[in-house]
């Protein structure tokens, strides 16, 4: 999780640079918001939360325990990487 958090912090540094380079074209809210939505969306997709109950049951029975664990770790890493962008998005909206 430390690597995912570090990647998230690097991502907000890159997002801040993009916002500084293109101040008229992109707002900080848009940059942080889009990055947050993309990372949370990837976490939802990789975790399997966006499937129906019957699909989830079929995936559970056809998937190995190691595969399920690695998929959940990947989803958690995407979500942890999204946390800094979400916090920056909230800070730009509130202040």
Short mmCIF file of C-alpha atoms in Angstrom, two decimals:
data_model
loop_
_atom_site.label_atom_id
_atom_site.label_comp_id
_atom_site.label_asym_id
_atom_site.label_seq_id
_atom_site.Cartn_x
_atom_site.Cartn_y
_atom_site.Cartn_z
CA UNK A 1 0.00 0.00 0.00
CA UNK A 2 2.96 2.33 0.51
CA UNK A 3 3.76 2.10 -3.19
CA UNK A 4 0.17 2.92 -4.11
CA UNK A 5 0.11 5.91 -1.77
CA UNK A 6 3.44 7.09 -3.19
CA UNK A 7 2.04 6.72 -6.70
CA UNK A 8 -1.00 8.75 -5.66
CA UNK A 9 1.20 11.52 -4.27
CA UNK A 10 3.28 11.55 -7.45
CA UNK A 11 0.05 11.72 -9.43
CA UNK A 12 -1.14 14.83 -7.58
CA UNK A 13 2.27 16.43 -8.22
CA UNK A 14 1.84 15.75 -11.94
CA UNK A 15 -1.75 17.00 -11.81
CA UNK A 16 -0.59 20.20 -10.11
CA UNK A 17 2.04 20.74 -12.81
CA UNK A 18 -0.57 20.26 -15.51
CA UNK A 19 -2.83 22.77 -13.78
CA UNK A 20 0.05 25.25 -13.56
CA UNK A 21 1.06 24.81 -17.20
CA UNK A 22 -2.50 25.09 -18.57
CA UNK A 23 -4.28 27.46 -16.13
CA UNK A 24 -6.81 28.77 -18.65
CA UNK A 25 -7.71 25.44 -20.27
CA UNK A 26 -8.07 23.22 -17.19
CA UNK A 27 -9.16 23.98 -13.65
CA UNK A 28 -7.68 22.18 -10.68
CA UNK A 29 -11.13 20.88 -9.79
CA UNK A 30 -11.46 19.23 -13.18
CA UNK A 31 -7.99 17.71 -13.08
CA UNK A 32 -8.27 16.28 -9.56
CA UNK A 33 -11.88 15.24 -10.12
CA UNK A 34 -11.20 13.32 -13.32
CA UNK A 35 -8.16 11.58 -11.84
CA UNK A 36 -10.19 10.61 -8.76
CA UNK A 37 -13.06 9.27 -10.83
CA UNK A 38 -10.75 7.25 -13.08
CA UNK A 39 -8.89 5.65 -10.16
CA UNK A 40 -12.05 4.87 -8.19
CA UNK A 41 -13.63 3.49 -11.38
CA UNK A 42 -10.62 1.23 -11.91
CA UNK A 43 -10.91 0.06 -8.29
CA UNK A 44 -14.59 -0.79 -8.81
CA UNK A 45 -13.92 -2.62 -12.07
CA UNK A 46 -10.99 -4.66 -10.76
CA UNK A 47 -12.78 -5.58 -7.53
CA UNK A 48 -15.83 -6.89 -9.37
CA UNK A 49 -18.33 -4.63 -7.60
CA UNK A 50 -19.99 -3.60 -10.86
CA UNK A 51 -21.36 -7.05 -11.74
CA UNK A 52 -24.69 -8.63 -10.92
CA UNK A 53 -25.16 -11.20 -8.18
CA UNK A 54 -25.21 -14.20 -10.50
CA UNK A 55 -22.06 -13.01 -12.27
CA UNK A 56 -20.35 -12.46 -8.94
CA UNK A 57 -21.31 -15.95 -7.79
CA UNK A 58 -19.98 -17.46 -11.03
CA UNK A 59 -16.74 -15.51 -10.68
CA UNK A 60 -16.38 -16.65 -7.08
CA UNK A 61 -16.71 -20.33 -7.97
CA UNK A 62 -14.50 -20.20 -11.08
CA UNK A 63 -11.71 -18.12 -9.53
CA UNK A 64 -8.86 -19.41 -7.38
CA UNK A 65 -8.22 -18.00 -3.93
CA UNK A 66 -4.89 -16.56 -5.08
CA UNK A 67 -6.54 -14.87 -8.06
CA UNK A 68 -9.23 -13.35 -5.85
CA UNK A 69 -6.65 -12.11 -3.37
CA UNK A 70 -4.49 -10.53 -6.06
CA UNK A 71 -7.55 -8.89 -7.64
CA UNK A 72 -8.60 -7.39 -4.31
CA UNK A 73 -5.06 -6.16 -3.64
CA UNK A 74 -5.05 -4.46 -7.04
CA UNK A 75 -8.43 -2.84 -6.34
CA UNK A 76 -7.22 -1.64 -2.93
CA UNK A 77 -4.07 -0.20 -4.53
CA UNK A 78 -6.16 1.77 -7.04
CA UNK A 79 -8.34 3.11 -4.24
CA UNK A 80 -5.38 4.07 -2.04
CA UNK A 81 -3.78 5.82 -5.02
CA UNK A 82 -7.03 7.78 -5.47
CA UNK A 83 -7.12 9.07 -1.89
CA UNK A 84 -4.61 11.97 -2.38
CA UNK A 85 -6.48 13.14 -5.50
CA UNK A 86 -9.80 12.96 -3.68
CA UNK A 87 -8.39 15.02 -0.80
CA UNK A 88 -6.96 17.63 -3.19
CA UNK A 89 -10.28 17.76 -5.03
CA UNK A 90 -12.13 18.39 -1.78
CA UNK A 91 -9.61 21.05 -0.75
CA UNK A 92 -9.96 22.89 -4.08
CA UNK A 93 -13.74 22.88 -3.76
CA UNK A 94 -13.83 23.97 -0.12
CA UNK A 95 -11.14 26.68 -0.29
#
